[in-house]
Amino acid sequence: YKKAGVIVWNICPDTAVQTDLFDPVDRGKQARLAAAIAAINRKNGYNTVKVAVQGTDKGWHLKHEHASRHYTTNIDDVISVRTFR
């Protein structure tokens, strides 16, 4: 069994955008901002400046102190029963 994938590039121009009737986005302004950020990052190093939506580099992890045990997937979590005679 082999898994394969296909990557298709450049099937439509970058300027093609599907919008709605009341689209408030200024695409030209966004393109100029992206070009300015790319130029600053090229000059000063990767991710020197980035858009706030990209977030910080801190990894977020779910707290799991009170998670239930993994009885079906971890042999160490299986309950052992002692019998008394």
PDB file of N, CA, C and O in Angstrom:
ATOM      1  N   TYR A   1       0.853  -1.173   0.000  1.00  0.00           N
ATOM      2  CA  TYR A   1       0.000   0.000   0.000  1.00  0.00           C
ATOM      3  C   TYR A   1       0.889   1.222   0.000  1.00  0.00           C
ATOM      4  O   TYR A   1       1.724   1.410   0.869  1.00  0.00           O
ATOM      5  N   LYS A   2       0.737   2.063  -0.969  1.00  0.00           N
ATOM      6  CA  LYS A   2       1.498   3.312  -1.058  1.00  0.00           C
ATOM      7  C   LYS A   2       0.534   4.484  -1.048  1.00  0.00           C
ATOM      8  O   LYS A   2      -0.527   4.433  -1.644  1.00  0.00           O
ATOM      9  N   LYS A   3       0.922   5.512  -0.343  1.00  0.00           N
ATOM     10  CA  LYS A   3       0.120   6.724  -0.287  1.00  0.00           C
ATOM     11  C   LYS A   3       0.805   7.771  -1.161  1.00  0.00           C
ATOM     12  O   LYS A   3       2.014   7.940  -1.083  1.00  0.00           O
ATOM     13  N   ALA A   4       0.030   8.422  -1.988  1.00  0.00           N
ATOM     14  CA  ALA A   4       0.598   9.417  -2.889  1.00  0.00           C
ATOM     15  C   ALA A   4      -0.193  10.713  -2.789  1.00  0.00           C
ATOM     16  O   ALA A   4      -1.365  10.713  -2.435  1.00  0.00           O
ATOM     17  N   GLY A   5       0.438  11.799  -3.107  1.00  0.00           N
ATOM     18  CA  GLY A   5      -0.227  13.089  -3.098  1.00  0.00           C
ATOM     19  C   GLY A   5       0.141  13.879  -4.333  1.00  0.00           C
ATOM     20  O   GLY A   5       1.160  13.639  -4.970  1.00  0.00           O
ATOM     21  N   VAL A   6      -0.690  14.820  -4.677  1.00  0.00           N
ATOM     22  CA  VAL A   6      -0.446  15.663  -5.837  1.00  0.00           C
ATOM     23  C   VAL A   6      -0.505  17.114  -5.377  1.00  0.00           C
ATOM     24  O   VAL A   6      -1.437  17.508  -4.679  1.00  0.00           O
ATOM     25  N   ILE A   7       0.484  17.888  -5.753  1.00  0.00           N
ATOM     26  CA  ILE A   7       0.506  19.317  -5.436  1.00  0.00           C
ATOM     27  C   ILE A   7       0.352  20.074  -6.747  1.00  0.00           C
ATOM     28  O   ILE A   7       1.100  19.852  -7.692  1.00  0.00           O
ATOM     29  N   VAL A   8      -0.620  20.956  -6.786  1.00  0.00           N
ATOM     30  CA  VAL A   8      -0.868  21.748  -7.983  1.00  0.00           C
ATOM     31  C   VAL A   8      -0.518  23.201  -7.676  1.00  0.00           C
ATOM     32  O   VAL A   8      -1.012  23.765  -6.702  1.00  0.00           O
ATOM     33  N   TRP A   9       0.330  23.798  -8.498  1.00  0.00           N
ATOM     34  CA  TRP A   9       0.765  25.176  -8.296  1.00  0.00           C
ATOM     35  C   TRP A   9       0.253  26.049  -9.430  1.00  0.00           C
ATOM     36  O   TRP A   9       0.143  25.624 -10.564  1.00  0.00           O
ATOM     37  N   ASN A  10       0.007  27.312  -9.101  1.00  0.00           N
ATOM     38  CA  ASN A  10      -0.324  28.347 -10.082  1.00  0.00           C
ATOM     39  C   ASN A  10      -1.503  27.996 -10.978  1.00  0.00           C
ATOM     40  O   ASN A  10      -1.447  28.156 -12.189  1.00  0.00           O
ATOM     41  N   ILE A  11      -2.585  27.499 -10.397  1.00  0.00           N
ATOM     42  CA  ILE A  11      -3.761  27.201 -11.216  1.00  0.00           C
ATOM     43  C   ILE A  11      -4.655  28.425 -11.379  1.00  0.00           C
ATOM     44  O   ILE A  11      -5.533  28.432 -12.232  1.00  0.00           O
ATOM     45  N   CYS A  12      -4.422  29.446 -10.556  1.00  0.00           N
ATOM     46  CA  CYS A  12      -5.135  30.722 -10.729  1.00  0.00           C
ATOM     47  C   CYS A  12      -4.190  31.841 -10.298  1.00  0.00           C
ATOM     48  O   CYS A  12      -3.291  31.621  -9.490  1.00  0.00           O
ATOM     49  N   PRO A  13      -4.380  33.042 -10.828  1.00  0.00           N
ATOM     50  CA  PRO A  13      -3.480  34.139 -10.465  1.00  0.00           C
ATOM     51  C   PRO A  13      -3.650  34.551  -9.000  1.00  0.00           C
ATOM     52  O   PRO A  13      -4.703  34.344  -8.403  1.00  0.00           O
ATOM     53  N   ASP A  14      -2.617  35.156  -8.421  1.00  0.00           N
ATOM     54  CA  ASP A  14      -2.660  35.602  -7.030  1.00  0.00           C
ATOM     55  C   ASP A  14      -3.680  36.709  -6.812  1.00  0.00           C
ATOM     56  O   ASP A  14      -4.137  36.926  -5.697  1.00  0.00           O
ATOM     57  N   THR A  15      -4.013  37.415  -7.858  1.00  0.00           N
ATOM     58  CA  THR A  15      -4.951  38.525  -7.731  1.00  0.00           C
ATOM     59  C   THR A  15      -6.400  38.067  -7.731  1.00  0.00           C
ATOM     60  O   THR A  15      -7.293  38.860  -7.439  1.00  0.00           O
ATOM     61  N   ALA A  16      -6.657  36.817  -8.049  1.00  0.00           N
ATOM     62  CA  ALA A  16      -8.024  36.312  -8.081  1.00  0.00           C
ATOM     63  C   ALA A  16      -8.505  36.045  -6.660  1.00  0.00           C
ATOM     64  O   ALA A  16      -7.956  35.210  -5.955  1.00  0.00           O
ATOM     65  N   VAL A  17      -9.514  36.781  -6.219  1.00  0.00           N
ATOM     66  CA  VAL A  17     -10.047  36.660  -4.876  1.00  0.00           C
ATOM     67  C   VAL A  17     -11.562  36.615  -4.964  1.00  0.00           C
ATOM     68  O   VAL A  17     -12.176  37.437  -5.629  1.00  0.00           O
ATOM     69  N   GLN A  18     -12.163  35.655  -4.316  1.00  0.00           N
ATOM     70  CA  GLN A  18     -13.617  35.590  -4.280  1.00  0.00           C
ATOM     71  C   GLN A  18     -14.104  36.433  -3.108  1.00  0.00           C
ATOM     72  O   GLN A  18     -13.767  36.178  -1.962  1.00  0.00           O
ATOM     73  N   THR A  19     -14.887  37.442  -3.398  1.00  0.00           N
ATOM     74  CA  THR A  19     -15.354  38.349  -2.364  1.00  0.00           C
ATOM     75  C   THR A  19     -16.876  38.339  -2.311  1.00  0.00           C
ATOM     76  O   THR A  19     -17.527  37.702  -3.134  1.00  0.00           O
ATOM     77  N   ASP A  20     -17.400  39.071  -1.348  1.00  0.00           N
ATOM     78  CA  ASP A  20     -18.842  39.253  -1.298  1.00  0.00           C
ATOM     79  C   ASP A  20     -19.166  40.687  -1.684  1.00  0.00           C
ATOM     80  O   ASP A  20     -18.286  41.482  -2.014  1.00  0.00           O
ATOM     81  N   LEU A  21     -20.402  41.039  -1.645  1.00  0.00           N
ATOM     82  CA  LEU A  21     -20.851  42.350  -2.092  1.00  0.00           C
ATOM     83  C   LEU A  21     -20.295  43.486  -1.232  1.00  0.00           C
ATOM     84  O   LEU A  21     -20.016  44.571  -1.725  1.00  0.00           O
ATOM     85  N   PHE A  22     -20.102  43.243   0.038  1.00  0.00           N
ATOM     86  CA  PHE A  22     -19.676  44.293   0.966  1.00  0.00           C
ATOM     87  C   PHE A  22     -18.264  44.049   1.489  1.00  0.00           C
ATOM     88  O   PHE A  22     -17.990  44.256   2.659  1.00  0.00           O
ATOM     89  N   ASP A  23     -17.358  43.608   0.635  1.00  0.00           N
ATOM     90  CA  ASP A  23     -15.987  43.295   1.037  1.00  0.00           C
ATOM     91  C   ASP A  23     -15.228  44.580   1.373  1.00  0.00           C
ATOM     92  O   ASP A  23     -14.953  45.389   0.498  1.00  0.00           O
ATOM     93  N   PRO A  24     -14.862  44.809   2.660  1.00  0.00           N
ATOM     94  CA  PRO A  24     -14.204  46.057   3.047  1.00  0.00           C
ATOM     95  C   PRO A  24     -12.677  46.005   2.959  1.00  0.00           C
ATOM     96  O   PRO A  24     -12.016  46.983   3.274  1.00  0.00           O
ATOM     97  N   VAL A  25     -12.092  44.892   2.555  1.00  0.00           N
ATOM     98  CA  VAL A  25     -10.645  44.719   2.612  1.00  0.00           C
ATOM     99  C   VAL A  25      -9.967  45.480   1.470  1.00  0.00           C
ATOM    100  O   VAL A  25     -10.355  45.367   0.309  1.00  0.00           O
ATOM    101  N   ASP A  26      -8.934  46.254   1.803  1.00  0.00           N
ATOM    102  CA  ASP A  26      -8.136  46.968   0.819  1.00  0.00           C
ATOM    103  C   ASP A  26      -6.954  46.075   0.450  1.00  0.00           C
ATOM    104  O   ASP A  26      -5.943  46.014   1.156  1.00  0.00           O
ATOM    105  N   ARG A  27      -7.076  45.358  -0.645  1.00  0.00           N
ATOM    106  CA  ARG A  27      -6.062  44.374  -1.044  1.00  0.00           C
ATOM    107  C   ARG A  27      -4.720  45.028  -1.389  1.00  0.00           C
ATOM    108  O   ARG A  27      -3.663  44.470  -1.121  1.00  0.00           O
ATOM    109  N   GLY A  28      -4.757  46.200  -1.974  1.00  0.00           N
ATOM    110  CA  GLY A  28      -3.511  46.894  -2.311  1.00  0.00           C
ATOM    111  C   GLY A  28      -2.724  47.272  -1.071  1.00  0.00           C
ATOM    112  O   GLY A  28      -1.505  47.118  -1.013  1.00  0.00           O
ATOM    113  N   LYS A  29      -3.428  47.765  -0.058  1.00  0.00           N
ATOM    114  CA  LYS A  29      -2.782  48.134   1.200  1.00  0.00           C
ATOM    115  C   LYS A  29      -2.190  46.904   1.880  1.00  0.00           C
ATOM    116  O   LYS A  29      -1.071  46.951   2.408  1.00  0.00           O
ATOM    117  N   GLN A  30      -2.922  45.782   1.855  1.00  0.00           N
ATOM    118  CA  GLN A  30      -2.395  44.548   2.451  1.00  0.00           C
ATOM    119  C   GLN A  30      -1.161  44.058   1.713  1.00  0.00           C
ATOM    120  O   GLN A  30      -0.210  43.576   2.331  1.00  0.00           O
ATOM    121  N   ALA A  31      -1.154  44.172   0.379  1.00  0.00           N
ATOM    122  CA  ALA A  31       0.001  43.736  -0.408  1.00  0.00           C
ATOM    123  C   ALA A  31       1.228  44.592  -0.096  1.00  0.00           C
ATOM    124  O   ALA A  31       2.345  44.070   0.031  1.00  0.00           O
ATOM    125  N   ARG A  32       1.028  45.914   0.040  1.00  0.00           N
ATOM    126  CA  ARG A  32       2.154  46.795   0.380  1.00  0.00           C
ATOM    127  C   ARG A  32       2.690  46.499   1.777  1.00  0.00           C
ATOM    128  O   ARG A  32       3.904  46.502   2.006  1.00  0.00           O
ATOM    129  N   LEU A  33       1.793  46.223   2.721  1.00  0.00           N
ATOM    130  CA  LEU A  33       2.227  45.885   4.084  1.00  0.00           C
ATOM    131  C   LEU A  33       3.023  44.580   4.084  1.00  0.00           C
ATOM    132  O   LEU A  33       4.085  44.492   4.717  1.00  0.00           O
ATOM    133  N   ALA A  34       2.534  43.571   3.366  1.00  0.00           N
ATOM    134  CA  ALA A  34       3.240  42.286   3.305  1.00  0.00           C
ATOM    135  C   ALA A  34       4.612  42.446   2.664  1.00  0.00           C
ATOM    136  O   ALA A  34       5.599  41.842   3.109  1.00  0.00           O
ATOM    137  N   ALA A  35       4.702  43.281   1.621  1.00  0.00           N
ATOM    138  CA  ALA A  35       5.995  43.521   0.971  1.00  0.00           C
ATOM    139  C   ALA A  35       6.953  44.236   1.918  1.00  0.00           C
ATOM    140  O   ALA A  35       8.151  43.916   1.965  1.00  0.00           O
ATOM    141  N   ALA A  36       6.447  45.199   2.690  1.00  0.00           N
ATOM    142  CA  ALA A  36       7.308  45.923   3.636  1.00  0.00           C
ATOM    143  C   ALA A  36       7.814  44.994   4.739  1.00  0.00           C
ATOM    144  O   ALA A  36       8.997  45.026   5.097  1.00  0.00           O
ATOM    145  N   ILE A  37       6.923  44.153   5.264  1.00  0.00           N
ATOM    146  CA  ILE A  37       7.327  43.196   6.307  1.00  0.00           C
ATOM    147  C   ILE A  37       8.356  42.220   5.761  1.00  0.00           C
ATOM    148  O   ILE A  37       9.355  41.899   6.413  1.00  0.00           O
ATOM    149  N   ALA A  38       8.151  41.742   4.534  1.00  0.00           N
ATOM    150  CA  ALA A  38       9.104  40.808   3.923  1.00  0.00           C
ATOM    151  C   ALA A  38      10.465  41.463   3.729  1.00  0.00           C
ATOM    152  O   ALA A  38      11.511  40.842   3.962  1.00  0.00           O
ATOM    153  N   ALA A  39      10.467  42.731   3.325  1.00  0.00           N
ATOM    154  CA  ALA A  39      11.741  43.440   3.126  1.00  0.00           C
ATOM    155  C   ALA A  39      12.476  43.617   4.451  1.00  0.00           C
ATOM    156  O   ALA A  39      13.694  43.420   4.534  1.00  0.00           O
ATOM    157  N   ILE A  40      11.759  43.982   5.500  1.00  0.00           N
ATOM    158  CA  ILE A  40      12.386  44.140   6.820  1.00  0.00           C
ATOM    159  C   ILE A  40      12.940  42.806   7.304  1.00  0.00           C
ATOM    160  O   ILE A  40      14.061  42.737   7.817  1.00  0.00           O
ATOM    161  N   ASN A  41      12.187  41.733   7.127  1.00  0.00           N
ATOM    162  CA  ASN A  41      12.645  40.420   7.581  1.00  0.00           C
ATOM    163  C   ASN A  41      13.824  39.921   6.756  1.00  0.00           C
ATOM    164  O   ASN A  41      14.693  39.217   7.273  1.00  0.00           O
ATOM    165  N   ARG A  42      13.862  40.241   5.456  1.00  0.00           N
ATOM    166  CA  ARG A  42      15.012  39.859   4.638  1.00  0.00           C
ATOM    167  C   ARG A  42      16.272  40.568   5.125  1.00  0.00           C
ATOM    168  O   ARG A  42      17.356  39.992   5.171  1.00  0.00           O
ATOM    169  N   LYS A  43      16.115  41.836   5.507  1.00  0.00           N
ATOM    170  CA  LYS A  43      17.267  42.631   5.933  1.00  0.00           C
ATOM    171  C   LYS A  43      17.730  42.270   7.345  1.00  0.00           C
ATOM    172  O   LYS A  43      18.926  42.180   7.618  1.00  0.00           O
ATOM    173  N   ASN A  44      16.793  42.051   8.258  1.00  0.00           N
ATOM    174  CA  ASN A  44      17.142  41.899   9.677  1.00  0.00           C
ATOM    175  C   ASN A  44      17.033  40.483  10.225  1.00  0.00           C
ATOM    176  O   ASN A  44      17.335  40.263  11.387  1.00  0.00           O
ATOM    177  N   GLY A  45      16.559  39.545   9.435  1.00  0.00           N
ATOM    178  CA  GLY A  45      16.473  38.167   9.902  1.00  0.00           C
ATOM    179  C   GLY A  45      15.041  37.667   9.941  1.00  0.00           C
ATOM    180  O   GLY A  45      14.084  38.435  10.023  1.00  0.00           O
ATOM    181  N   TYR A  46      14.908  36.375   9.894  1.00  0.00           N
ATOM    182  CA  TYR A  46      13.606  35.706   9.834  1.00  0.00           C
ATOM    183  C   TYR A  46      12.745  36.058  11.047  1.00  0.00           C
ATOM    184  O   TYR A  46      13.205  36.005  12.176  1.00  0.00           O
ATOM    185  N   ASN A  47      11.486  36.423  10.803  1.00  0.00           N
ATOM    186  CA  ASN A  47      10.483  36.750  11.822  1.00  0.00           C
ATOM    187  C   ASN A  47      10.908  37.878  12.766  1.00  0.00           C
ATOM    188  O   ASN A  47      10.538  37.893  13.930  1.00  0.00           O
ATOM    189  N   THR A  48      11.702  38.837  12.260  1.00  0.00           N
ATOM    190  CA  THR A  48      12.012  40.021  13.056  1.00  0.00           C
ATOM    191  C   THR A  48      10.742  40.814  13.295  1.00  0.00           C
ATOM    192  O   THR A  48      10.463  41.252  14.398  1.00  0.00           O
ATOM    193  N   VAL A  49       9.974  40.999  12.228  1.00  0.00           N
ATOM    194  CA  VAL A  49       8.680  41.674  12.301  1.00  0.00           C
ATOM    195  C   VAL A  49       7.644  40.695  11.787  1.00  0.00           C
ATOM    196  O   VAL A  49       7.859  40.025  10.778  1.00  0.00           O
ATOM    197  N   LYS A  50       6.531  40.595  12.504  1.00  0.00           N
ATOM    198  CA  LYS A  50       5.457  39.727  12.028  1.00  0.00           C
ATOM    199  C   LYS A  50       4.113  40.296  12.436  1.00  0.00           C
ATOM    200  O   LYS A  50       4.027  41.136  13.332  1.00  0.00           O
ATOM    201  N   VAL A  51       3.093  39.858  11.752  1.00  0.00           N
ATOM    202  CA  VAL A  51       1.736  40.323  12.007  1.00  0.00           C
ATOM    203  C   VAL A  51       1.251  39.666  13.299  1.00  0.00           C
ATOM    204  O   VAL A  51       1.590  38.517  13.600  1.00  0.00           O
ATOM    205  N   ALA A  52       0.446  40.376  14.068  1.00  0.00           N
ATOM    206  CA  ALA A  52       0.004  39.885  15.369  1.00  0.00           C
ATOM    207  C   ALA A  52      -0.746  38.561  15.273  1.00  0.00           C
ATOM    208  O   ALA A  52      -0.709  37.750  16.196  1.00  0.00           O
ATOM    209  N   VAL A  53      -1.389  38.296  14.151  1.00  0.00           N
ATOM    210  CA  VAL A  53      -2.159  37.055  14.021  1.00  0.00           C
ATOM    211  C   VAL A  53      -1.249  35.831  13.992  1.00  0.00           C
ATOM    212  O   VAL A  53      -1.694  34.724  14.272  1.00  0.00           O
ATOM    213  N   GLN A  54       0.015  36.032  13.695  1.00  0.00           N
ATOM    214  CA  GLN A  54       0.955  34.914  13.686  1.00  0.00           C
ATOM    215  C   GLN A  54       1.268  34.429  15.091  1.00  0.00           C
ATOM    216  O   GLN A  54       1.819  33.346  15.255  1.00  0.00           O
ATOM    217  N   GLY A  55       0.945  35.225  16.095  1.00  0.00           N
ATOM    218  CA  GLY A  55       1.138  34.806  17.472  1.00  0.00           C
ATOM    219  C   GLY A  55       2.582  34.897  17.912  1.00  0.00           C
ATOM    220  O   GLY A  55       3.453  35.348  17.194  1.00  0.00           O
ATOM    221  N   THR A  56       2.800  34.442  19.129  1.00  0.00           N
ATOM    222  CA  THR A  56       4.159  34.415  19.660  1.00  0.00           C
ATOM    223  C   THR A  56       4.704  33.001  19.490  1.00  0.00           C
ATOM    224  O   THR A  56       3.986  32.070  19.161  1.00  0.00           O
ATOM    225  N   ASP A  57       5.965  32.841  19.723  1.00  0.00           N
ATOM    226  CA  ASP A  57       6.575  31.531  19.540  1.00  0.00           C
ATOM    227  C   ASP A  57       6.395  30.627  20.751  1.00  0.00           C
ATOM    228  O   ASP A  57       6.949  29.536  20.808  1.00  0.00           O
ATOM    229  N   LYS A  58       5.649  31.095  21.752  1.00  0.00           N
ATOM    230  CA  LYS A  58       5.433  30.266  22.923  1.00  0.00           C
ATOM    231  C   LYS A  58       4.473  29.132  22.572  1.00  0.00           C
ATOM    232  O   LYS A  58       3.421  29.368  22.002  1.00  0.00           O
ATOM    233  N   GLY A  59       4.846  27.938  22.916  1.00  0.00           N
ATOM    234  CA  GLY A  59       3.956  26.807  22.701  1.00  0.00           C
ATOM    235  C   GLY A  59       2.885  26.762  23.779  1.00  0.00           C
ATOM    236  O   GLY A  59       3.147  27.077  24.937  1.00  0.00           O
ATOM    237  N   TRP A  60       1.691  26.447  23.397  1.00  0.00           N
ATOM    238  CA  TRP A  60       0.597  26.360  24.350  1.00  0.00           C
ATOM    239  C   TRP A  60       0.271  24.897  24.569  1.00  0.00           C
ATOM    240  O   TRP A  60       0.176  24.122  23.625  1.00  0.00           O
ATOM    241  N   HIS A  61       0.141  24.513  25.832  1.00  0.00           N
ATOM    242  CA  HIS A  61      -0.168  23.130  26.155  1.00  0.00           C
ATOM    243  C   HIS A  61      -1.353  23.076  27.099  1.00  0.00           C
ATOM    244  O   HIS A  61      -1.479  23.892  28.012  1.00  0.00           O
ATOM    245  N   LEU A  62      -2.190  22.115  26.883  1.00  0.00           N
ATOM    246  CA  LEU A  62      -3.357  21.914  27.720  1.00  0.00           C
ATOM    247  C   LEU A  62      -2.921  21.342  29.067  1.00  0.00           C
ATOM    248  O   LEU A  62      -2.084  20.441  29.127  1.00  0.00           O
ATOM    249  N   LYS A  63      -3.470  21.867  30.141  1.00  0.00           N
ATOM    250  CA  LYS A  63      -3.187  21.298  31.456  1.00  0.00           C
ATOM    251  C   LYS A  63      -3.936  19.981  31.566  1.00  0.00           C
ATOM    252  O   LYS A  63      -5.087  19.885  31.179  1.00  0.00           O
ATOM    253  N   HIS A  64      -3.280  18.975  32.084  1.00  0.00           N
ATOM    254  CA  HIS A  64      -3.943  17.678  32.191  1.00  0.00           C
ATOM    255  C   HIS A  64      -3.628  16.982  33.516  1.00  0.00           C
ATOM    256  O   HIS A  64      -3.396  15.786  33.564  1.00  0.00           O
ATOM    257  N   GLU A  65      -3.655  17.748  34.606  1.00  0.00           N
ATOM    258  CA  GLU A  65      -3.408  17.139  35.910  1.00  0.00           C
ATOM    259  C   GLU A  65      -4.527  16.181  36.310  1.00  0.00           C
ATOM    260  O   GLU A  65      -4.312  15.218  37.008  1.00  0.00           O
ATOM    261  N   HIS A  66      -5.745  16.509  35.887  1.00  0.00           N
ATOM    262  CA  HIS A  66      -6.896  15.704  36.299  1.00  0.00           C
ATOM    263  C   HIS A  66      -7.436  14.838  35.159  1.00  0.00           C
ATOM    264  O   HIS A  66      -8.606  14.469  35.154  1.00  0.00           O
ATOM    265  N   ALA A  67      -6.604  14.511  34.199  1.00  0.00           N
ATOM    266  CA  ALA A  67      -7.042  13.677  33.084  1.00  0.00           C
ATOM    267  C   ALA A  67      -7.265  12.241  33.565  1.00  0.00           C
ATOM    268  O   ALA A  67      -6.606  11.762  34.487  1.00  0.00           O
ATOM    269  N   SER A  68      -8.203  11.582  32.927  1.00  0.00           N
ATOM    270  CA  SER A  68      -8.458  10.196  33.314  1.00  0.00           C
ATOM    271  C   SER A  68      -7.331   9.301  32.823  1.00  0.00           C
ATOM    272  O   SER A  68      -6.575   9.652  31.929  1.00  0.00           O
ATOM    273  N   ARG A  69      -7.236   8.137  33.386  1.00  0.00           N
ATOM    274  CA  ARG A  69      -6.164   7.206  33.050  1.00  0.00           C
ATOM    275  C   ARG A  69      -6.434   6.577  31.691  1.00  0.00           C
ATOM    276  O   ARG A  69      -7.549   6.557  31.208  1.00  0.00           O
ATOM    277  N   HIS A  70      -5.402   6.062  31.082  1.00  0.00           N
ATOM    278  CA  HIS A  70      -5.481   5.469  29.748  1.00  0.00           C
ATOM    279  C   HIS A  70      -5.548   3.951  29.860  1.00  0.00           C
ATOM    280  O   HIS A  70      -4.604   3.250  29.501  1.00  0.00           O
ATOM    281  N   TYR A  71      -6.666   3.442  30.345  1.00  0.00           N
ATOM    282  CA  TYR A  71      -6.788   2.007  30.586  1.00  0.00           C
ATOM    283  C   TYR A  71      -6.649   1.176  29.319  1.00  0.00           C
ATOM    284  O   TYR A  71      -6.153   0.065  29.354  1.00  0.00           O
ATOM    285  N   THR A  72      -7.095   1.710  28.194  1.00  0.00           N
ATOM    286  CA  THR A  72      -7.099   0.908  26.960  1.00  0.00           C
ATOM    287  C   THR A  72      -5.828   1.049  26.150  1.00  0.00           C
ATOM    288  O   THR A  72      -5.581   0.249  25.251  1.00  0.00           O
ATOM    289  N   THR A  73      -4.990   2.040  26.428  1.00  0.00           N
ATOM    290  CA  THR A  73      -3.806   2.251  25.604  1.00  0.00           C
ATOM    291  C   THR A  73      -2.481   2.161  26.350  1.00  0.00           C
ATOM    292  O   THR A  73      -1.438   2.096  25.721  1.00  0.00           O
ATOM    293  N   ASN A  74      -2.502   2.155  27.682  1.00  0.00           N
ATOM    294  CA  ASN A  74      -1.264   2.115  28.445  1.00  0.00           C
ATOM    295  C   ASN A  74      -1.359   0.990  29.475  1.00  0.00           C
ATOM    296  O   ASN A  74      -2.193   1.017  30.370  1.00  0.00           O
ATOM    297  N   ILE A  75      -0.487   0.018  29.366  1.00  0.00           N
ATOM    298  CA  ILE A  75      -0.549  -1.155  30.237  1.00  0.00           C
ATOM    299  C   ILE A  75      -0.300  -0.776  31.699  1.00  0.00           C
ATOM    300  O   ILE A  75      -0.813  -1.431  32.608  1.00  0.00           O
ATOM    301  N   ASP A  76       0.436   0.312  31.949  1.00  0.00           N
ATOM    302  CA  ASP A  76       0.706   0.737  33.323  1.00  0.00           C
ATOM    303  C   ASP A  76      -0.526   1.330  34.001  1.00  0.00           C
ATOM    304  O   ASP A  76      -0.569   1.444  35.220  1.00  0.00           O
ATOM    305  N   ASP A  77      -1.527   1.729  33.234  1.00  0.00           N
ATOM    306  CA  ASP A  77      -2.739   2.318  33.798  1.00  0.00           C
ATOM    307  C   ASP A  77      -3.852   1.300  34.055  1.00  0.00           C
ATOM    308  O   ASP A  77      -4.903   1.652  34.575  1.00  0.00           O
ATOM    309  N   VAL A  78      -3.628   0.048  33.691  1.00  0.00           N
ATOM    310  CA  VAL A  78      -4.651  -0.974  33.894  1.00  0.00           C
ATOM    311  C   VAL A  78      -4.800  -1.240  35.390  1.00  0.00           C
ATOM    312  O   VAL A  78      -3.815  -1.366  36.126  1.00  0.00           O
ATOM    313  N   ILE A  79      -6.039  -1.325  35.844  1.00  0.00           N
ATOM    314  CA  ILE A  79      -6.312  -1.558  37.262  1.00  0.00           C
ATOM    315  C   ILE A  79      -5.970  -3.002  37.603  1.00  0.00           C
ATOM    316  O   ILE A  79      -6.331  -3.926  36.893  1.00  0.00           O
ATOM    317  N   SER A  80      -5.255  -3.187  38.701  1.00  0.00           N
ATOM    318  CA  SER A  80      -4.982  -4.541  39.162  1.00  0.00           C
ATOM    319  C   SER A  80      -5.834  -4.817  40.417  1.00  0.00           C
ATOM    320  O   SER A  80      -5.976  -3.950  41.270  1.00  0.00           O
ATOM    321  N   VAL A  81      -6.396  -6.009  40.476  1.00  0.00           N
ATOM    322  CA  VAL A  81      -7.265  -6.380  41.586  1.00  0.00           C
ATOM    323  C   VAL A  81      -6.581  -7.486  42.380  1.00  0.00           C
ATOM    324  O   VAL A  81      -6.139  -8.485  41.815  1.00  0.00           O
ATOM    325  N   ARG A  82      -6.483  -7.283  43.697  1.00  0.00           N
ATOM    326  CA  ARG A  82      -5.898  -8.316  44.556  1.00  0.00           C
ATOM    327  C   ARG A  82      -7.046  -9.080  45.212  1.00  0.00           C
ATOM    328  O   ARG A  82      -8.035  -8.502  45.639  1.00  0.00           O
ATOM    329  N   THR A  83      -6.889 -10.354  45.308  1.00  0.00           N
ATOM    330  CA  THR A  83      -7.907 -11.166  45.973  1.00  0.00           C
ATOM    331  C   THR A  83      -7.345 -11.654  47.299  1.00  0.00           C
ATOM    332  O   THR A  83      -6.155 -11.968  47.418  1.00  0.00           O
ATOM    333  N   PHE A  84      -8.182 -11.760  48.294  1.00  0.00           N
ATOM    334  CA  PHE A  84      -7.790 -12.248  49.615  1.00  0.00           C
ATOM    335  C   PHE A  84      -8.465 -13.584  49.855  1.00  0.00           C
ATOM    336  O   PHE A  84      -9.631 -13.771  49.548  1.00  0.00           O
ATOM    337  N   ARG A  85      -7.766 -14.504  50.422  1.00  0.00           N
ATOM    338  CA  ARG A  85      -8.351 -15.815  50.735  1.00  0.00           C
ATOM    339  C   ARG A  85      -8.347 -16.035  52.196  1.00  0.00           C
ATOM    340  O   ARG A  85      -7.597 -15.679  52.970  1.00  0.00           O
TER     341      ARG A  85
END
